[in-house]
Amino acid sequence: MTSPSPETTGLTGPFFFQRRFLPMWVAFVLGAFTDNMLKQALLIGLTFQALITLPGIADGASIVPVAGALFPLAMLVFSPIAGQVADKYETRKLFRLTKFVEFLLMVLAAAGFLMLGTPLAPVAGPVLVLALFLMGVQSAFFSPVRISAMPKYLTSQELIRANAFCNGGLYTSILLGLLLGGMLIIMDGGPLIVSIVLAIAALAGWLAIRATPEASPDDPGLTIEYNPLRLIQRQIGYVSREPPVIRPLIGIGLFFFISTAVTIAVPVYADETLNADGSVATAIMGLFAIGALIGAVISALLSRGRSGLGFATSAMTVASVASVALYIASALFEHDGDRLNAMEFLSRPDGWLLAGLFMICSAAMGVFTVPLQAAVQRRARPQHRARIMASGNMLNALTAGIGSLSVLFVTGTAMTPHAAFLGIAALQATITLYMVFRRRSVPEGLYDEVLDDHEQTPPVTLETAPLLDAEPDKIQPPRV
C-alpha cells in the first residue's frame, strides 16, 4: 500500500500550518469572535443605548449580569452530555456538525439585530438573548471535541505551544469581537453591519473546520447517559479518579470566575466610576484582551520544554498586586459632569494608568492559565479525556456564572463598581498563597515538570506508522 504523501496528510512543516491544527484553530478563533461580538453588541445595546429592550425590564443595566450568565449556564447544563458525545463519535464529524449549528445560530442572531428599528423591535431582545443562550449550548458541544482532539494530533511539547496559540487567537478574537460589537452596534446602520459580520464569520468557521483530518473516537462503545443526576455523579467520578487533573481544573475555573466578573463589571464600572460612555467600556475590554494575548505569548516563551506551572504562581502574584492598584487608581479617578469617550479617557494620564493596570492584570492571568490547560490535556487518560474536559467545562461554566452573578453585589447595592477589583485581588492573593504552599509540599521537580517526549505521545509524522490509517486523512488516537 502506498504511503500517504505529505501534501495529502498535511503533516509536514511547523504544526501550526498543518491540517492537524490550523483548521481547528481558525474555526475556534472565529467562533470566539462571533460569541464575543454577539455578547458585546447585546450588552452595550442594553446598557448604554436603550437600543435593545426586554419585556417587563425598564433598566437594561440591571439585567446585564443575568444576560451575561446565560452563556455559562448553557455550558454548565449541557457539558456532561457533550463530553460523552465527544468520546463516542468521530472527531471530524462532530467538528463539522457543531460549526454548522453555529452558523445557523448566527443567522438567528442576525435576524434579531435586523428587527431593531422595525415594528418587530420588541421581539429583537428576546431573540438575541435566546441566540446567546443557544451559542452557549453550541460551545458546550464544540469545546470538549476541540480540547480532546488536540492530544490526538499533537505531542506533549506541542500541546503547550498549541494552547498558547489557541489562547493568543482566543484573546485576539475577543478583542476584535468586543471592539466591533461595541462600536458597530451604536453606529447608524450598525445592527445590519453586525448581522452581516456575524453570519460571514460563522460561515468561514464552518468552511475551515471541513479541512480537519479524521480522528477516531476514544470510546466508540460508550452508552450515552442522559439522566442529569447520574451524569453529574459520573463526571465527578471521572475527575476524582484522575487526581493530577483536579488542581489545574480548579485553577482554570477560578480564572473563568475572575475574567467573567471583570467582563460583566466593566460596562457598569465605565458608566458609574469613570462617568464614561460605551466606547470606554469597549476600549477597556479590548485592552484587557490585548493583555491576555501578551500573557499567552509570554507563557509560550517561558515554557519551552517545561510545564510552566512554576511561572503560574508568580503570575498570580503580579495579578493580585495589579488588581489592588487598579482599585486604588479607580478610587482616585476624577471626572467632571461630562461623559468621557474613549479618546478623552486615553488622553488623560490617569486613563493611561488604568489602561496599563488592566493590561498587566490580564497578561498575568494569561501566563497563569496556559500551563494549567496543557497540564489537564497531558495528564488525562485518553479513554476519558473528553469527559474530563467536559467536567472542566462544567466547572468553568459554574464559576463563570457565579462570577457574572457576583456583579449583582455591585449593581444591587450601594457599593462602588471598582470595589469589585478589591474582591478579585483578595481571591487572587488566596490562590497565590495556596500555590506557594502547594509548591513547598511536593518533591522538587514535580510541580514544574520537565517534559520528555520520549515518555510522551509520539509526534504525528509520516514515519510514525501506528498513528496513520490507510486513508490519507485519517489519524488514529496516539497510544500513551
Short mmCIF file of C-alpha atoms in Angstrom, two decimals:
data_model
loop_
_atom_site.label_atom_id
_atom_site.label_comp_id
_atom_site.label_asym_id
_atom_site.label_seq_id
_atom_site.Cartn_x
_atom_site.Cartn_y
_atom_site.Cartn_z
CA MET A 1 0.00 0.00 0.00
CA THR A 2 1.34 3.42 -0.92
CA SER A 3 2.10 5.70 1.98
CA PRO A 4 0.16 8.94 2.02
CA SER A 5 2.05 11.93 0.78
CA PRO A 6 2.89 14.89 2.99
CA GLU A 7 0.75 17.06 0.79
CA THR A 8 -2.38 14.99 1.30
CA THR A 9 -1.98 14.48 5.02
CA GLY A 10 -0.87 17.99 5.86
CA LEU A 11 1.60 16.59 8.39
CA THR A 12 4.81 18.34 7.37
CA GLY A 13 6.32 21.68 8.34
CA PRO A 14 5.54 23.66 11.52
CA PHE A 15 2.48 22.13 13.16
CA PHE A 16 0.65 25.48 13.24
CA PHE A 17 0.24 25.34 9.44
CA GLN A 18 -0.69 21.67 9.28
CA ARG A 19 -4.16 20.25 8.80
CA ARG A 20 -3.97 18.66 12.24
CA PHE A 21 -4.03 22.13 13.83
CA LEU A 22 -4.67 25.13 11.55
CA PRO A 23 -8.31 24.39 10.51
CA MET A 24 -9.23 23.69 14.12
CA TRP A 25 -7.51 26.89 15.25
CA VAL A 26 -9.22 29.03 12.60
CA ALA A 27 -12.65 27.61 13.44
CA PHE A 28 -12.01 28.10 17.16
CA VAL A 29 -10.93 31.73 16.93
CA LEU A 30 -13.78 32.63 14.56
CA GLY A 31 -16.23 31.01 16.98
CA ALA A 32 -14.78 33.05 19.84
CA PHE A 33 -15.09 36.16 17.69
CA THR A 34 -18.79 35.59 16.96
CA ASP A 35 -19.55 34.73 20.61
CA ASN A 36 -17.98 37.93 21.90
CA MET A 37 -19.26 40.20 19.14
CA LEU A 38 -22.80 38.98 19.78
CA LYS A 39 -22.47 39.31 23.56
CA GLN A 40 -20.83 42.75 23.46
CA ALA A 41 -23.35 44.16 20.98
CA LEU A 42 -26.16 42.85 23.19
CA LEU A 43 -24.67 44.17 26.46
CA ILE A 44 -23.79 47.60 25.06
CA GLY A 45 -27.24 47.85 23.48
CA LEU A 46 -28.84 47.04 26.84
CA THR A 47 -26.59 49.24 28.99
CA PHE A 48 -25.98 52.47 27.10
CA GLN A 49 -28.18 52.91 24.07
CA ALA A 50 -31.57 51.56 25.17
CA LEU A 51 -31.37 50.14 21.66
CA ILE A 52 -32.24 46.65 22.86
CA THR A 53 -35.06 46.17 25.34
CA LEU A 54 -36.55 43.20 27.13
CA PRO A 55 -40.26 42.98 28.01
CA GLY A 56 -41.02 43.99 31.60
CA ILE A 57 -37.50 45.31 32.30
CA ALA A 58 -37.14 49.08 32.46
CA ASP A 59 -33.45 49.31 33.39
CA GLY A 60 -31.30 47.44 30.87
CA ALA A 61 -28.17 47.70 33.02
CA SER A 62 -29.83 45.71 35.81
CA ILE A 63 -30.29 42.70 33.53
CA VAL A 64 -26.69 42.71 32.20
CA PRO A 65 -25.28 40.31 34.86
CA VAL A 66 -28.17 37.90 34.27
CA ALA A 67 -27.80 38.08 30.49
CA GLY A 68 -24.06 37.55 30.86
CA ALA A 69 -24.71 34.42 32.94
CA LEU A 70 -26.82 32.74 30.23
CA PHE A 71 -23.83 31.61 28.17
CA PRO A 72 -22.03 29.83 31.04
CA LEU A 73 -25.37 28.46 32.27
CA ALA A 74 -25.85 26.69 28.95
CA MET A 75 -22.29 25.35 29.17
CA LEU A 76 -22.96 24.03 32.67
CA VAL A 77 -26.19 22.25 31.76
CA PHE A 78 -25.06 20.60 28.52
CA SER A 79 -21.36 19.86 29.13
CA PRO A 80 -21.93 16.41 30.73
CA ILE A 81 -23.75 15.11 27.65
CA ALA A 82 -21.32 16.89 25.33
CA GLY A 83 -18.32 15.14 26.88
CA GLN A 84 -19.89 11.72 26.25
CA VAL A 85 -20.70 12.65 22.66
CA ALA A 86 -17.10 13.80 22.08
CA ASP A 87 -15.72 10.48 23.39
CA LYS A 88 -18.18 8.32 21.45
CA TYR A 89 -18.22 9.78 17.94
CA GLU A 90 -15.60 10.56 15.31
CA THR A 91 -13.95 13.94 15.78
CA ARG A 92 -14.21 15.45 12.31
CA LYS A 93 -17.94 14.76 12.01
CA LEU A 94 -18.55 16.46 15.35
CA PHE A 95 -16.42 19.42 14.31
CA ARG A 96 -18.45 19.89 11.13
CA LEU A 97 -21.82 19.46 12.83
CA THR A 98 -21.14 21.84 15.72
CA LYS A 99 -19.77 24.56 13.45
CA PHE A 100 -22.74 24.27 11.08
CA VAL A 101 -25.08 24.70 14.05
CA GLU A 102 -23.06 27.80 14.98
CA PHE A 103 -23.70 29.22 11.51
CA LEU A 104 -27.46 28.66 11.90
CA LEU A 105 -27.43 30.38 15.29
CA MET A 106 -25.58 33.38 13.89
CA VAL A 107 -28.28 33.63 11.23
CA LEU A 108 -30.83 33.69 14.08
CA ALA A 109 -28.84 36.42 15.86
CA ALA A 110 -28.59 38.37 12.62
CA ALA A 111 -32.37 38.19 12.28
CA GLY A 112 -32.69 39.57 15.82
CA PHE A 113 -30.42 42.53 15.07
CA LEU A 114 -32.29 43.23 11.83
CA MET A 115 -35.54 43.50 13.80
CA LEU A 116 -34.21 46.58 15.62
CA GLY A 117 -35.80 49.77 14.36
CA THR A 118 -38.73 47.88 12.85
CA PRO A 119 -42.20 47.02 14.19
CA LEU A 120 -40.65 43.75 15.37
CA ALA A 121 -38.17 45.59 17.65
CA PRO A 122 -39.87 44.39 20.90
CA VAL A 123 -39.12 40.82 19.79
CA ALA A 124 -35.46 41.54 18.99
CA GLY A 125 -34.25 41.49 22.60
CA PRO A 126 -35.68 38.05 23.46
CA VAL A 127 -34.42 36.64 20.14
CA LEU A 128 -30.88 37.89 20.84
CA VAL A 129 -30.92 36.58 24.41
CA LEU A 130 -32.11 33.20 23.08
CA ALA A 131 -29.34 33.21 20.46
CA LEU A 132 -26.75 33.95 23.17
CA PHE A 133 -28.03 31.05 25.30
CA LEU A 134 -28.03 28.65 22.33
CA MET A 135 -24.48 29.72 21.46
CA GLY A 136 -23.58 28.57 24.96
CA VAL A 137 -25.15 25.20 24.16
CA GLN A 138 -23.17 25.01 20.91
CA SER A 139 -19.95 25.88 22.71
CA ALA A 140 -20.67 23.17 25.29
CA PHE A 141 -20.54 20.58 22.49
CA PHE A 142 -17.69 22.11 20.47
CA SER A 143 -15.29 22.68 23.36
CA PRO A 144 -14.70 19.07 24.53
CA VAL A 145 -14.33 17.96 20.92
CA ARG A 146 -11.61 20.54 20.30
CA ILE A 147 -9.76 20.11 23.59
CA SER A 148 -9.78 16.31 23.48
CA ALA A 149 -8.75 16.34 19.80
CA MET A 150 -5.55 18.28 20.47
CA PRO A 151 -3.73 15.40 22.24
CA LYS A 152 -4.73 13.14 19.33
CA TYR A 153 -3.00 15.41 16.84
CA LEU A 154 -0.14 16.91 18.89
CA THR A 155 2.79 15.81 21.04
CA SER A 156 3.17 16.81 24.69
CA GLN A 157 5.66 19.57 23.91
CA GLU A 158 3.46 20.80 21.06
CA LEU A 159 0.48 20.96 23.43
CA ILE A 160 1.91 23.86 25.43
CA ARG A 161 2.60 25.91 22.31
CA ALA A 162 -0.72 24.86 20.79
CA ASN A 163 -2.60 26.05 23.88
CA ALA A 164 -0.64 29.30 23.75
CA PHE A 165 -1.59 29.70 20.08
CA CYS A 166 -5.22 28.94 20.92
CA ASN A 167 -5.25 31.37 23.82
CA GLY A 168 -3.49 34.02 21.75
CA GLY A 169 -6.04 33.56 18.98
CA LEU A 170 -8.83 33.49 21.54
CA TYR A 171 -7.83 36.80 23.11
CA THR A 172 -7.31 38.40 19.70
CA SER A 173 -10.78 37.24 18.69
CA ILE A 174 -12.22 38.50 21.96
CA LEU A 175 -10.56 41.85 21.31
CA LEU A 176 -11.93 42.13 17.79
CA GLY A 177 -15.35 40.86 18.85
CA LEU A 178 -15.56 43.35 21.71
CA LEU A 179 -14.36 46.27 19.60
CA LEU A 180 -16.57 45.58 16.59
CA GLY A 181 -19.59 44.52 18.63
CA GLY A 182 -19.39 47.55 20.91
CA MET A 183 -18.54 50.12 18.26
CA LEU A 184 -20.71 48.95 15.37
CA ILE A 185 -23.95 48.49 17.31
CA ILE A 186 -24.10 52.21 18.21
CA MET A 187 -23.47 53.40 14.63
CA ASP A 188 -26.12 54.30 12.10
CA GLY A 189 -26.92 51.05 10.33
CA GLY A 190 -24.88 49.21 12.96
CA PRO A 191 -27.32 46.32 13.51
CA LEU A 192 -27.18 45.49 9.79
CA ILE A 193 -23.37 45.52 9.77
CA VAL A 194 -23.22 43.38 12.92
CA SER A 195 -25.61 40.89 11.32
CA ILE A 196 -23.52 40.57 8.17
CA VAL A 197 -20.22 40.18 10.05
CA LEU A 198 -21.63 37.51 12.37
CA ALA A 199 -23.02 35.43 9.52
CA ILE A 200 -19.84 35.66 7.41
CA ALA A 201 -17.54 34.76 10.33
CA ALA A 202 -19.66 31.74 11.27
CA LEU A 203 -19.74 30.55 7.66
CA ALA A 204 -15.95 30.91 7.39
CA GLY A 205 -15.51 28.86 10.57
CA TRP A 206 -17.64 26.04 9.18
CA LEU A 207 -15.70 26.03 5.90
CA ALA A 208 -12.36 25.99 7.77
CA ILE A 209 -13.22 23.05 10.02
CA ARG A 210 -14.03 20.89 6.99
CA ALA A 211 -10.28 20.56 6.34
CA THR A 212 -9.59 18.91 9.72
CA PRO A 213 -8.26 15.32 9.44
CA GLU A 214 -10.42 12.47 10.65
CA ALA A 215 -9.60 11.17 14.14
CA SER A 216 -11.04 8.01 15.65
CA PRO A 217 -13.27 8.28 18.73
CA ASP A 218 -11.75 7.47 22.11
CA ASP A 219 -14.66 5.30 23.32
CA PRO A 220 -16.97 4.30 20.42
CA GLY A 221 -18.75 1.68 22.56
CA LEU A 222 -19.87 4.22 25.14
CA THR A 223 -23.56 4.25 26.04
CA ILE A 224 -24.63 7.84 26.49
CA GLU A 225 -26.29 8.63 29.82
CA TYR A 226 -28.97 11.33 29.81
CA ASN A 227 -30.06 11.25 33.46
CA PRO A 228 -28.70 14.54 34.84
CA LEU A 229 -28.11 13.26 38.38
CA ARG A 230 -26.24 10.16 37.23
CA LEU A 231 -24.36 12.29 34.72
CA ILE A 232 -23.10 14.67 37.39
CA GLN A 233 -22.15 11.71 39.59
CA ARG A 234 -20.21 10.13 36.74
CA GLN A 235 -18.48 13.36 35.80
CA ILE A 236 -17.33 13.82 39.38
CA GLY A 237 -16.18 10.20 39.38
CA TYR A 238 -14.05 10.63 36.25
CA VAL A 239 -12.27 13.61 37.74
CA SER A 240 -11.88 12.06 41.20
CA ARG A 241 -10.10 9.09 39.62
CA GLU A 242 -7.63 11.49 37.99
CA PRO A 243 -6.00 13.34 40.95
CA PRO A 244 -3.34 15.02 38.77
CA VAL A 245 -6.02 16.91 36.81
CA ILE A 246 -8.12 18.18 39.74
CA ARG A 247 -5.92 21.09 40.80
CA PRO A 248 -5.33 22.53 37.31
CA LEU A 249 -9.06 22.20 36.58
CA ILE A 250 -9.86 24.21 39.70
CA GLY A 251 -7.25 26.80 38.73
CA ILE A 252 -8.77 27.20 35.28
CA GLY A 253 -12.22 27.51 36.84
CA LEU A 254 -11.02 30.34 39.07
CA PHE A 255 -9.56 32.04 36.00
CA PHE A 256 -13.01 31.93 34.39
CA PHE A 257 -14.60 33.34 37.54
CA ILE A 258 -12.23 36.31 37.57
CA SER A 259 -12.28 37.03 33.84
CA THR A 260 -16.09 36.80 33.64
CA ALA A 261 -16.57 39.04 36.67
CA VAL A 262 -14.30 41.65 35.08
CA THR A 263 -16.07 41.37 31.71
CA ILE A 264 -19.51 41.90 33.25
CA ALA A 265 -18.38 44.60 35.68
CA VAL A 266 -16.59 46.81 33.14
CA PRO A 267 -19.70 48.36 31.47
CA VAL A 268 -21.08 49.32 34.91
CA TYR A 269 -17.60 50.43 36.04
CA ALA A 270 -17.19 52.67 32.99
CA ASP A 271 -20.67 54.10 33.43
CA GLU A 272 -20.61 54.85 37.17
CA THR A 273 -16.97 55.08 38.29
CA LEU A 274 -15.47 56.74 35.20
CA ASN A 275 -18.61 58.59 34.03
CA ALA A 276 -17.78 57.31 30.54
CA ASP A 277 -19.73 56.10 27.56
CA GLY A 278 -19.84 52.71 25.83
CA SER A 279 -16.70 53.39 23.80
CA VAL A 280 -14.64 53.49 27.02
CA ALA A 281 -16.11 50.18 28.21
CA THR A 282 -15.26 48.64 24.85
CA ALA A 283 -11.74 50.11 24.90
CA ILE A 284 -11.07 48.73 28.39
CA MET A 285 -12.25 45.29 27.38
CA GLY A 286 -10.08 45.50 24.28
CA LEU A 287 -7.04 46.38 26.40
CA PHE A 288 -7.89 43.52 28.75
CA ALA A 289 -7.90 41.14 25.77
CA ILE A 290 -4.59 42.52 24.48
CA GLY A 291 -3.03 41.93 27.89
CA ALA A 292 -4.27 38.33 27.93
CA LEU A 293 -2.83 37.83 24.43
CA ILE A 294 0.54 39.13 25.63
CA GLY A 295 0.32 36.77 28.61
CA ALA A 296 -0.29 33.78 26.34
CA VAL A 297 2.78 34.67 24.25
CA ILE A 298 4.91 35.12 27.38
CA SER A 299 3.75 31.74 28.68
CA ALA A 300 4.75 30.03 25.44
CA LEU A 301 8.20 31.63 25.58
CA LEU A 302 8.76 30.74 29.24
CA SER A 303 7.53 27.17 29.00
CA ARG A 304 9.82 25.72 26.33
CA GLY A 305 10.49 22.15 27.42
CA ARG A 306 8.77 22.64 30.79
CA SER A 307 5.21 22.50 32.04
CA GLY A 308 5.30 26.18 33.02
CA LEU A 309 3.38 25.59 36.25
CA GLY A 310 6.08 27.27 38.30
CA PHE A 311 5.59 30.51 36.40
CA ALA A 312 1.86 30.44 37.15
CA THR A 313 2.49 31.21 40.83
CA SER A 314 4.50 34.34 40.06
CA ALA A 315 1.90 35.43 37.50
CA MET A 316 -0.95 35.21 40.01
CA THR A 317 1.09 37.29 42.48
CA VAL A 318 1.51 40.02 39.86
CA ALA A 319 -2.22 39.88 39.04
CA SER A 320 -3.16 40.35 42.69
CA VAL A 321 -0.92 43.40 43.11
CA ALA A 322 -2.23 44.89 39.85
CA SER A 323 -5.85 44.43 40.98
CA VAL A 324 -5.18 46.29 44.24
CA ALA A 325 -3.50 49.09 42.29
CA LEU A 326 -6.50 49.15 39.93
CA TYR A 327 -8.87 49.62 42.87
CA ILE A 328 -6.79 52.49 44.29
CA ALA A 329 -6.34 54.23 40.93
CA SER A 330 -10.08 53.93 40.22
CA ALA A 331 -10.96 55.44 43.60
CA LEU A 332 -8.69 58.41 42.85
CA PHE A 333 -10.03 58.92 39.31
CA GLU A 334 -11.70 62.34 38.99
CA HIS A 335 -14.18 63.48 36.36
CA ASP A 336 -16.43 66.45 35.71
CA GLY A 337 -20.05 66.31 34.67
CA ASP A 338 -19.41 65.46 31.02
CA ARG A 339 -19.23 61.84 29.93
CA LEU A 340 -15.83 60.71 28.66
CA ASN A 341 -15.41 58.97 25.34
CA ALA A 342 -12.53 56.61 24.56
CA MET A 343 -10.26 59.30 23.09
CA GLU A 344 -10.78 61.61 26.06
CA PHE A 345 -10.19 58.78 28.51
CA LEU A 346 -6.91 57.77 26.87
CA SER A 347 -5.74 61.39 26.64
CA ARG A 348 -5.52 61.58 30.44
CA PRO A 349 -2.51 60.27 32.43
CA ASP A 350 -4.79 58.55 34.92
CA GLY A 351 -6.64 56.99 32.00
CA TRP A 352 -3.38 55.51 30.73
CA LEU A 353 -2.60 54.30 34.25
CA LEU A 354 -5.90 52.43 34.45
CA ALA A 355 -5.41 51.03 30.95
CA GLY A 356 -1.93 49.79 31.84
CA LEU A 357 -3.13 48.15 35.05
CA PHE A 358 -5.92 46.33 33.18
CA MET A 359 -3.33 45.02 30.71
CA ILE A 360 -0.87 43.94 33.41
CA CYS A 361 -3.60 42.10 35.31
CA SER A 362 -4.87 40.30 32.22
CA ALA A 363 -1.35 39.45 30.99
CA ALA A 364 -0.53 37.87 34.34
CA MET A 365 -3.77 35.85 34.20
CA GLY A 366 -2.81 34.71 30.69
CA VAL A 367 0.55 33.43 31.96
CA PHE A 368 -1.32 31.68 34.78
CA THR A 369 -3.85 29.74 32.73
CA VAL A 370 -1.91 28.36 29.71
CA PRO A 371 0.22 25.85 31.69
CA LEU A 372 -2.87 24.64 33.56
CA GLN A 373 -4.72 23.89 30.32
CA ALA A 374 -1.79 21.92 28.92
CA ALA A 375 -1.41 20.02 32.21
CA VAL A 376 -5.02 18.80 32.08
CA GLN A 377 -4.70 17.64 28.46
CA ARG A 378 -1.37 15.94 29.15
CA ARG A 379 -2.45 14.13 32.32
CA ALA A 380 -5.98 12.99 31.43
CA ARG A 381 -6.45 9.36 30.37
CA PRO A 382 -7.29 9.15 26.64
CA GLN A 383 -10.39 6.93 27.09
CA HIS A 384 -11.96 9.51 29.43
CA ARG A 385 -10.29 12.64 28.09
CA ALA A 386 -13.31 14.35 26.52
CA ARG A 387 -15.48 13.65 29.57
CA ILE A 388 -12.80 15.08 31.84
CA MET A 389 -12.62 18.14 29.59
CA ALA A 390 -16.41 18.37 29.77
CA SER A 391 -16.16 18.23 33.56
CA GLY A 392 -13.72 21.12 33.29
CA ASN A 393 -16.21 22.97 31.11
CA MET A 394 -18.90 22.38 33.73
CA LEU A 395 -16.63 23.83 36.39
CA ASN A 396 -15.69 26.75 34.13
CA ALA A 397 -19.34 27.43 33.36
CA LEU A 398 -20.27 27.24 37.04
CA THR A 399 -17.51 29.61 38.11
CA ALA A 400 -18.17 31.94 35.16
CA GLY A 401 -21.86 32.05 36.04
CA ILE A 402 -21.05 32.78 39.68
CA GLY A 403 -18.56 35.40 38.53
CA SER A 404 -21.21 37.04 36.37
CA LEU A 405 -23.86 36.99 39.09
CA SER A 406 -21.35 38.23 41.68
CA VAL A 407 -21.52 41.60 39.93
CA LEU A 408 -25.06 41.86 41.32
CA PHE A 409 -23.42 42.65 44.66
CA VAL A 410 -22.28 45.85 42.98
CA THR A 411 -25.29 46.70 40.81
CA GLY A 412 -27.80 45.73 43.51
CA THR A 413 -26.17 47.53 46.44
CA ALA A 414 -24.62 50.88 47.25
CA MET A 415 -21.12 49.54 46.61
CA THR A 416 -18.97 51.38 44.09
CA PRO A 417 -18.24 49.31 40.96
CA HIS A 418 -14.47 49.47 41.43
CA ALA A 419 -14.87 47.66 44.76
CA ALA A 420 -15.18 44.52 42.64
CA PHE A 421 -11.46 44.75 41.87
CA LEU A 422 -10.62 44.63 45.57
CA GLY A 423 -12.61 41.42 45.91
CA ILE A 424 -10.84 39.99 42.86
CA ALA A 425 -7.46 40.92 44.37
CA ALA A 426 -8.36 39.06 47.57
CA LEU A 427 -9.23 35.93 45.58
CA GLN A 428 -6.02 36.18 43.56
CA ALA A 429 -3.97 36.54 46.74
CA THR A 430 -5.65 33.45 48.19
CA ILE A 431 -4.80 31.45 45.06
CA THR A 432 -1.20 32.66 45.27
CA LEU A 433 -0.85 31.57 48.90
CA TYR A 434 -2.25 28.13 48.11
CA MET A 435 0.12 27.68 45.17
CA VAL A 436 3.12 28.70 47.28
CA PHE A 437 2.08 26.23 49.97
CA ARG A 438 1.49 23.51 47.39
CA ARG A 439 4.83 24.13 45.72
CA ARG A 440 6.66 23.68 49.04
CA SER A 441 4.78 20.46 49.85
CA VAL A 442 5.73 18.43 46.75
CA PRO A 443 9.12 16.92 45.86
CA GLU A 444 11.48 19.02 43.78
CA GLY A 445 10.64 18.83 40.10
CA LEU A 446 7.10 17.51 40.38
CA TYR A 447 5.43 20.91 40.43
CA ASP A 448 7.13 22.16 37.28
CA GLU A 449 7.86 19.06 35.25
CA VAL A 450 10.50 18.87 32.53
CA LEU A 451 8.68 17.43 29.53
CA ASP A 452 10.34 14.50 27.80
CA ASP A 453 8.76 13.42 24.54
CA HIS A 454 10.49 10.04 24.83
CA GLU A 455 7.95 9.28 27.56
CA GLN A 456 5.03 11.05 25.93
CA THR A 457 2.90 10.86 22.84
CA PRO A 458 5.00 10.25 19.69
CA PRO A 459 4.90 13.03 17.11
CA VAL A 460 2.39 12.71 14.28
CA THR A 461 4.64 12.32 11.22
CA LEU A 462 4.78 10.02 8.22
CA GLU A 463 7.46 7.99 9.98
CA THR A 464 5.21 7.08 12.96
CA ALA A 465 3.21 4.45 11.10
CA PRO A 466 0.94 3.38 14.01
CA LEU A 467 -0.60 6.83 14.01
CA LEU A 468 -1.64 6.70 10.38
CA ASP A 469 -4.52 4.78 8.91
CA ALA A 470 -4.60 3.56 5.33
CA GLU A 471 -6.80 6.52 4.49
CA PRO A 472 -4.70 9.62 3.75
CA ASP A 473 -6.54 11.99 6.08
CA LYS A 474 -7.38 9.72 8.98
CA ILE A 475 -5.45 9.88 12.25
CA GLN A 476 -5.82 7.28 14.99
CA PRO A 477 -5.57 8.31 18.65
CA PRO A 478 -1.97 8.02 19.85
CA ARG A 479 -1.18 5.21 22.28
CA VAL A 480 0.12 6.74 25.51
#
